[in-house]
Amino acid sequence: LYVFFITANQQADTTTFVNTTFFIDGNSAGDYIHVPNALTSDFDFNVSALAKQGLQNTQHTLLMSSDNTTSTNILFDYLIYT
């Protein structure tokens, strides 16, 4: 399972910090944090936020959750499952 985000850097009046926790089948599967670069306003595409290999060939549930203590911006791009 591979999850990809779009990340933003310096944007006027917009939260661009990303703090995301991933859960697979209710178990913690990893975190992704992006601290924006103040020197550019570029967007980055195809940013790998989670790579999880070795999952059993059965149905799974993926949950992406933000940290409720800080403003965060999650721009989900796409996922790949094989």
Coordinates of C-alpha atoms in Angstrom, one line a residue:
L1 CA 0.0 0.0 0.0
Y2 CA 1.4 3.3 -1.0
V3 CA -0.2 6.7 -0.2
F4 CA 0.8 9.9 -1.9
F5 CA 0.1 13.5 -1.0
I6 CA 0.4 16.9 -2.6
T7 CA 2.4 19.2 -0.3
A8 CA 2.3 23.0 -0.4
N9 CA 5.0 25.4 0.7
Q10 CA 4.6 29.1 1.6
Q11 CA 1.1 30.2 0.6
A12 CA -0.6 33.4 1.8
D13 CA -3.4 32.9 4.3
T14 CA -3.2 29.1 4.0
T15 CA -2.1 26.3 6.4
T16 CA 0.6 24.3 4.6
F17 CA 1.9 22.3 7.6
V18 CA 1.1 18.6 7.4
N19 CA 0.9 16.2 10.4
T20 CA -0.8 13.0 9.5
T21 CA -1.0 9.6 11.3
F22 CA -1.9 6.5 9.4
F23 CA -3.8 3.5 10.8
I24 CA -4.3 0.2 9.0
D25 CA -6.9 -2.1 10.5
G26 CA -6.9 0.0 13.7
N27 CA -3.1 -0.3 14.2
S28 CA -0.7 2.6 13.9
A29 CA 1.1 2.3 10.5
G30 CA 3.2 5.5 10.5
D31 CA 3.3 9.3 10.5
Y32 CA 3.9 11.9 7.9
I33 CA 5.1 15.4 8.7
H34 CA 5.8 18.2 6.2
V35 CA 7.2 21.5 7.3
P36 CA 6.7 24.1 4.6
N37 CA 9.7 25.7 3.0
A38 CA 9.3 29.5 3.5
L39 CA 11.6 30.2 0.5
T40 CA 9.3 28.8 -2.1
S41 CA 5.6 28.8 -2.9
D42 CA 5.9 25.6 -5.0
F43 CA 3.5 22.6 -4.7
D44 CA 5.1 19.2 -4.7
F45 CA 3.2 16.3 -6.2
N46 CA 3.6 12.5 -5.9
V47 CA 5.0 12.9 -2.4
S48 CA 5.2 9.5 -0.7
A49 CA 3.5 9.8 2.7
L50 CA 3.2 6.0 3.5
A51 CA 4.6 2.8 2.1
K52 CA 3.5 -0.4 3.7
Q53 CA 4.5 -3.7 2.3
G54 CA 3.7 -7.3 3.3
L55 CA 0.0 -6.9 4.0
Q56 CA -2.1 -10.1 3.8
N57 CA -4.2 -10.4 0.6
T58 CA -7.5 -9.6 2.5
Q59 CA -9.7 -6.5 3.0
H60 CA -8.1 -3.7 5.0
T61 CA -9.1 -0.4 6.4
L62 CA -6.9 2.7 6.0
L63 CA -7.5 5.7 8.2
M64 CA -5.6 9.0 7.8
S65 CA -5.9 11.3 10.9
S66 CA -4.6 14.8 11.6
D67 CA -3.2 16.0 14.9
N68 CA -6.1 18.0 16.5
T69 CA -3.6 20.2 18.4
T70 CA -2.3 22.1 15.3
S71 CA -3.7 23.3 12.1
T72 CA -2.8 20.8 9.3
N73 CA -3.4 20.6 5.6
I74 CA -3.9 17.1 4.1
L75 CA -4.0 17.1 0.3
F76 CA -4.5 13.5 -0.6
D77 CA -3.2 12.8 -4.2
Y78 CA -3.6 9.0 -4.7
L79 CA -2.8 5.6 -3.4
I80 CA -1.6 2.4 -5.0
Y81 CA -2.4 -1.1 -3.7
T82 CA -1.0 -4.3 -5.1

